[in-house]
XYZ file of C-alpha atoms in Angstrom:
295
model
C 134.043 -78.754 -1.019
C 130.656 -78.263 0.685
C 130.233 -75.248 2.924
C 130.302 -75.751 6.682
C 126.528 -75.223 6.731
C 126.015 -77.814 4.008
C 128.344 -80.231 5.772
C 126.383 -79.736 8.963
C 123.104 -80.369 7.152
C 124.494 -83.606 5.717
C 125.761 -84.707 9.123
C 122.365 -83.990 10.696
C 120.332 -85.647 7.967
C 118.133 -88.521 9.059
C 119.247 -91.703 7.321
C 116.505 -94.044 8.505
C 112.715 -94.076 8.879
C 111.716 -96.399 11.713
C 108.455 -97.257 13.388
C 108.952 -98.106 17.064
C 105.962 -99.803 18.660
C 105.340 -100.765 22.271
C 104.130 -104.235 23.136
C 100.980 -102.835 24.748
C 99.552 -99.940 26.674
C 97.304 -99.853 29.706
C 93.925 -98.116 29.922
C 94.109 -94.446 30.855
C 92.475 -95.102 34.240
C 94.831 -97.934 35.195
C 96.521 -97.452 38.582
C 99.512 -99.378 37.206
C 100.311 -97.261 34.160
C 104.093 -97.121 33.770
C 104.463 -94.786 30.793
C 102.440 -91.799 29.529
C 100.159 -91.955 26.501
C 100.244 -88.205 25.904
C 102.973 -85.743 25.051
C 105.988 -85.738 22.783
C 107.305 -89.081 21.569
C 110.492 -88.493 23.536
C 108.417 -88.362 26.721
C 106.446 -91.475 25.796
C 109.464 -93.611 24.862
C 110.668 -95.419 27.970
C 114.311 -94.655 28.846
C 114.576 -92.151 25.983
C 117.638 -90.436 27.483
C 119.492 -93.749 27.471
C 118.364 -94.739 23.967
C 118.542 -91.340 22.232
C 122.163 -91.700 20.980
C 120.936 -94.574 18.816
C 118.129 -92.460 17.328
C 120.086 -89.339 16.328
C 120.065 -90.385 12.649
C 116.553 -91.856 12.683
C 113.284 -90.203 11.695
C 111.054 -92.219 13.985
C 107.476 -92.564 15.068
C 106.263 -94.285 18.219
C 103.172 -96.478 18.432
C 101.404 -97.177 21.729
C 100.795 -100.811 20.853
C 97.422 -102.464 21.546
C 95.376 -101.788 24.644
C 95.774 -104.655 27.103
C 92.507 -106.611 26.960
C 93.227 -109.061 29.779
C 93.146 -106.307 32.439
C 94.732 -103.033 33.499
C 98.114 -104.314 34.725
C 101.439 -104.906 32.893
C 101.979 -108.069 30.850
C 103.970 -110.843 32.507
C 102.601 -114.348 31.863
C 102.005 -116.421 28.708
C 98.293 -115.706 28.418
C 98.922 -111.970 28.659
C 101.751 -112.096 26.116
C 99.526 -114.013 23.680
C 96.784 -111.434 24.140
C 98.965 -108.423 23.327
C 100.711 -110.286 20.484
C 97.379 -110.753 18.739
C 96.684 -107.050 19.145
C 100.101 -105.836 17.986
C 100.343 -107.806 14.725
C 97.661 -105.830 12.813
C 99.150 -102.521 14.007
C 102.553 -103.528 12.685
C 100.998 -104.735 9.429
C 99.290 -101.367 8.967
C 102.559 -99.498 9.560
C 104.463 -101.724 7.135
C 101.832 -101.461 4.415
C 101.851 -97.654 4.701
C 105.224 -97.599 2.917
C 106.490 -94.921 5.320
C 109.172 -96.939 7.093
C 112.477 -98.674 6.356
C 112.130 -100.956 9.375
C 109.948 -101.697 12.391
C 111.412 -102.029 15.898
C 109.306 -104.030 18.347
C 109.742 -102.653 21.857
C 109.223 -104.899 24.871
C 111.603 -107.485 26.284
C 109.275 -110.433 25.728
C 108.799 -109.440 22.057
C 105.161 -110.601 21.721
C 104.209 -111.317 18.107
C 107.797 -110.972 16.893
C 107.911 -113.993 14.587
C 104.537 -113.171 13.071
C 105.520 -109.533 12.549
C 108.760 -110.628 10.898
C 106.701 -112.733 8.509
C 104.582 -109.695 7.617
C 107.693 -107.567 7.177
C 109.383 -110.179 4.987
C 106.464 -110.117 2.557
C 106.783 -106.352 2.164
C 110.570 -106.041 2.240
C 110.613 -104.271 5.615
C 112.895 -105.713 8.333
C 111.359 -106.176 11.782
C 113.613 -106.403 14.831
C 112.900 -107.166 18.485
C 114.635 -106.897 21.835
C 115.400 -110.463 22.926
C 116.422 -111.544 19.417
C 118.723 -108.550 18.997
C 120.323 -108.881 22.440
C 120.950 -112.601 21.961
C 122.682 -112.171 18.632
C 124.817 -109.210 19.661
C 125.782 -111.053 22.848
C 126.956 -114.116 20.932
C 129.277 -111.904 18.858
C 130.836 -110.504 22.028
C 131.362 -113.585 24.177
C 130.960 -117.336 24.362
C 127.977 -117.202 26.713
C 125.599 -114.579 28.039
C 123.307 -114.349 31.036
C 119.930 -112.668 31.321
C 118.931 -110.530 34.299
C 115.153 -110.671 34.647
C 112.497 -109.556 37.084
C 110.039 -112.295 38.074
C 109.636 -116.078 38.106
C 106.712 -116.184 35.677
C 108.507 -113.899 33.210
C 111.706 -115.937 33.631
C 109.920 -119.043 32.353
C 108.408 -117.164 29.409
C 111.864 -115.804 28.570
C 113.373 -119.288 28.922
C 111.138 -120.317 26.034
C 112.443 -117.383 23.956
C 115.982 -118.647 24.500
C 114.907 -122.046 23.151
C 112.915 -120.531 20.271
C 115.915 -118.530 19.089
C 118.209 -121.591 19.422
C 120.335 -119.906 22.048
C 120.184 -122.623 24.713
C 123.857 -123.489 24.091
C 124.915 -119.846 24.382
C 122.783 -118.711 27.335
C 124.569 -119.369 30.621
C 121.638 -118.535 32.903
C 118.608 -116.410 33.672
C 119.086 -114.611 36.973
C 115.890 -113.614 38.787
C 115.795 -110.312 40.698
C 112.323 -111.109 42.094
C 110.889 -107.640 41.500
C 107.544 -108.583 39.891
C 105.448 -106.022 38.087
C 102.296 -104.918 39.945
C 98.983 -106.710 39.478
C 95.743 -107.133 41.439
C 95.905 -109.355 44.487
C 99.698 -109.304 44.709
C 101.829 -107.231 47.075
C 103.636 -104.317 45.451
C 106.047 -103.827 48.326
C 109.065 -103.219 46.069
C 107.672 -101.096 43.225
C 109.974 -100.971 40.209
C 109.021 -97.369 39.420
C 110.130 -96.287 42.892
C 113.408 -98.209 42.613
C 114.115 -96.553 39.265
C 113.302 -93.067 40.583
C 115.593 -93.554 43.571
C 118.470 -94.762 41.400
C 118.119 -91.907 38.907
C 118.111 -89.470 41.820
C 121.427 -90.873 43.005
C 119.885 -92.694 45.966
C 120.361 -96.296 47.039
C 118.168 -98.808 45.198
C 117.618 -102.416 46.258
C 116.855 -103.344 42.660
C 120.147 -101.891 41.406
C 122.024 -103.701 44.160
C 120.281 -106.969 43.290
C 121.055 -106.539 39.583
C 124.746 -105.891 40.266
C 124.945 -108.932 42.528
C 123.172 -111.052 39.878
C 125.540 -109.889 37.142
C 128.634 -110.672 39.219
C 127.223 -114.088 40.161
C 126.487 -114.800 36.496
C 130.093 -114.006 35.575
C 131.776 -115.784 38.477
C 129.488 -118.806 38.823
C 127.579 -119.315 35.551
C 130.259 -118.637 32.955
C 128.620 -115.543 31.471
C 130.863 -113.278 29.407
C 128.095 -110.833 28.409
C 125.151 -109.519 30.449
C 121.707 -108.873 28.949
C 118.256 -108.028 30.350
C 114.867 -109.721 30.052
C 111.798 -107.580 30.717
C 111.999 -104.082 29.242
C 111.039 -102.718 32.669
C 114.559 -103.749 33.704
C 116.433 -102.099 30.810
C 117.013 -98.920 32.852
C 119.405 -100.952 35.014
C 121.948 -101.255 32.178
C 124.143 -98.191 32.941
C 124.183 -98.944 36.676
C 125.249 -102.546 36.150
C 127.805 -101.571 33.508
C 129.400 -98.984 35.806
C 129.480 -101.317 38.793
C 131.078 -104.152 36.826
C 133.729 -101.807 35.474
C 134.511 -100.556 38.968
C 134.756 -104.171 40.166
C 137.296 -104.931 37.442
C 134.997 -106.809 35.047
C 135.359 -105.448 31.495
C 132.187 -107.155 30.302
C 129.620 -105.908 27.729
C 126.222 -105.070 29.242
C 123.414 -104.860 26.685
C 119.798 -103.677 26.740
C 117.092 -104.491 24.246
C 115.935 -101.164 22.793
C 119.403 -100.069 21.668
C 120.239 -103.505 20.272
C 116.969 -103.730 18.319
C 117.438 -100.224 16.861
C 121.033 -100.896 15.823
C 120.129 -104.280 14.337
C 117.440 -102.580 12.252
C 120.028 -100.114 10.945
C 122.383 -102.943 10.030
C 119.679 -104.814 8.133
C 118.674 -101.676 6.238
C 122.304 -100.857 5.421
C 122.971 -104.365 4.143
C 119.699 -104.495 2.242
C 118.762 -107.806 3.832
C 115.836 -109.404 5.601
C 114.899 -112.870 6.776
C 115.208 -115.735 4.315
C 112.113 -116.634 2.312
C 112.770 -120.204 3.431
C 112.287 -119.121 7.042
C 109.091 -117.241 6.183
C 107.743 -118.840 2.971
C 105.164 -117.095 0.841
C 101.694 -118.613 0.625
C 102.525 -120.073 -2.782
C 106.331 -120.194 -3.094
C 107.942 -120.728 -6.490
C 110.107 -123.510 -5.079
C 109.367 -125.851 -2.190
C 111.581 -128.151 -0.160
C 110.753 -131.818 0.117
C 112.330 -132.241 3.529
C 112.918 -130.182 6.667
C 116.092 -131.201 8.512
C 116.789 -130.466 12.193
């Protein structure tokens, strides 16, 4: 029998080595910076307190992601997502080729560059997970249909395309828009998300929390949703508030957020020793080739 100290050491041992990487970061002089670039990784990881239970057995590093080249405001539309995707892929490739990690977790609700990063990971035997993909698949194990709570019209349409890309259009009941856009030049920032989050965490009333609860209830009662998920990662902090409110209203419905789902999916893939099929991400010169692709 191991001693109590030895048993404690075993229990506290880190089982996984993960690289978590943000979708992007803003220049240091940006007036719209929403997370710090300095300090401990726990400070730099958005919603760390909420996500930390899923990292207790993970030895993890956090990457800033590429600097946004389109401007100094948060990503929201297709052009901006394409820009940061192109910048994130080589950073992920470098991390994978270092041999330091069991898996890579792509942070960011819109998962820019996810398919390309999965292709890189597949070629090196390193699973790559992402937030929308992970939420969708967990949601479909928990209910017949899920709804997405998202923040802005332009992001809703981008996320709609992710639903189609991941073949979830028959399982997604709806995308519910809170209409709390992220700040950018030339647009009013009369309902700042950061302020709404600070008020909610301080125990004060938050219009964004109220809107999210209303959207979740509407999705259940009117859209046929049996699971609630979130779109933009700037909305993930709403998860515990929505979960609590639904429970109090009598709805015993799973409420998911992307970071936790992507981390747990990475653990599952590592534990099972699996990654994407080589038929989904073929090598440049595969040993066998198919003569027909069937839809």
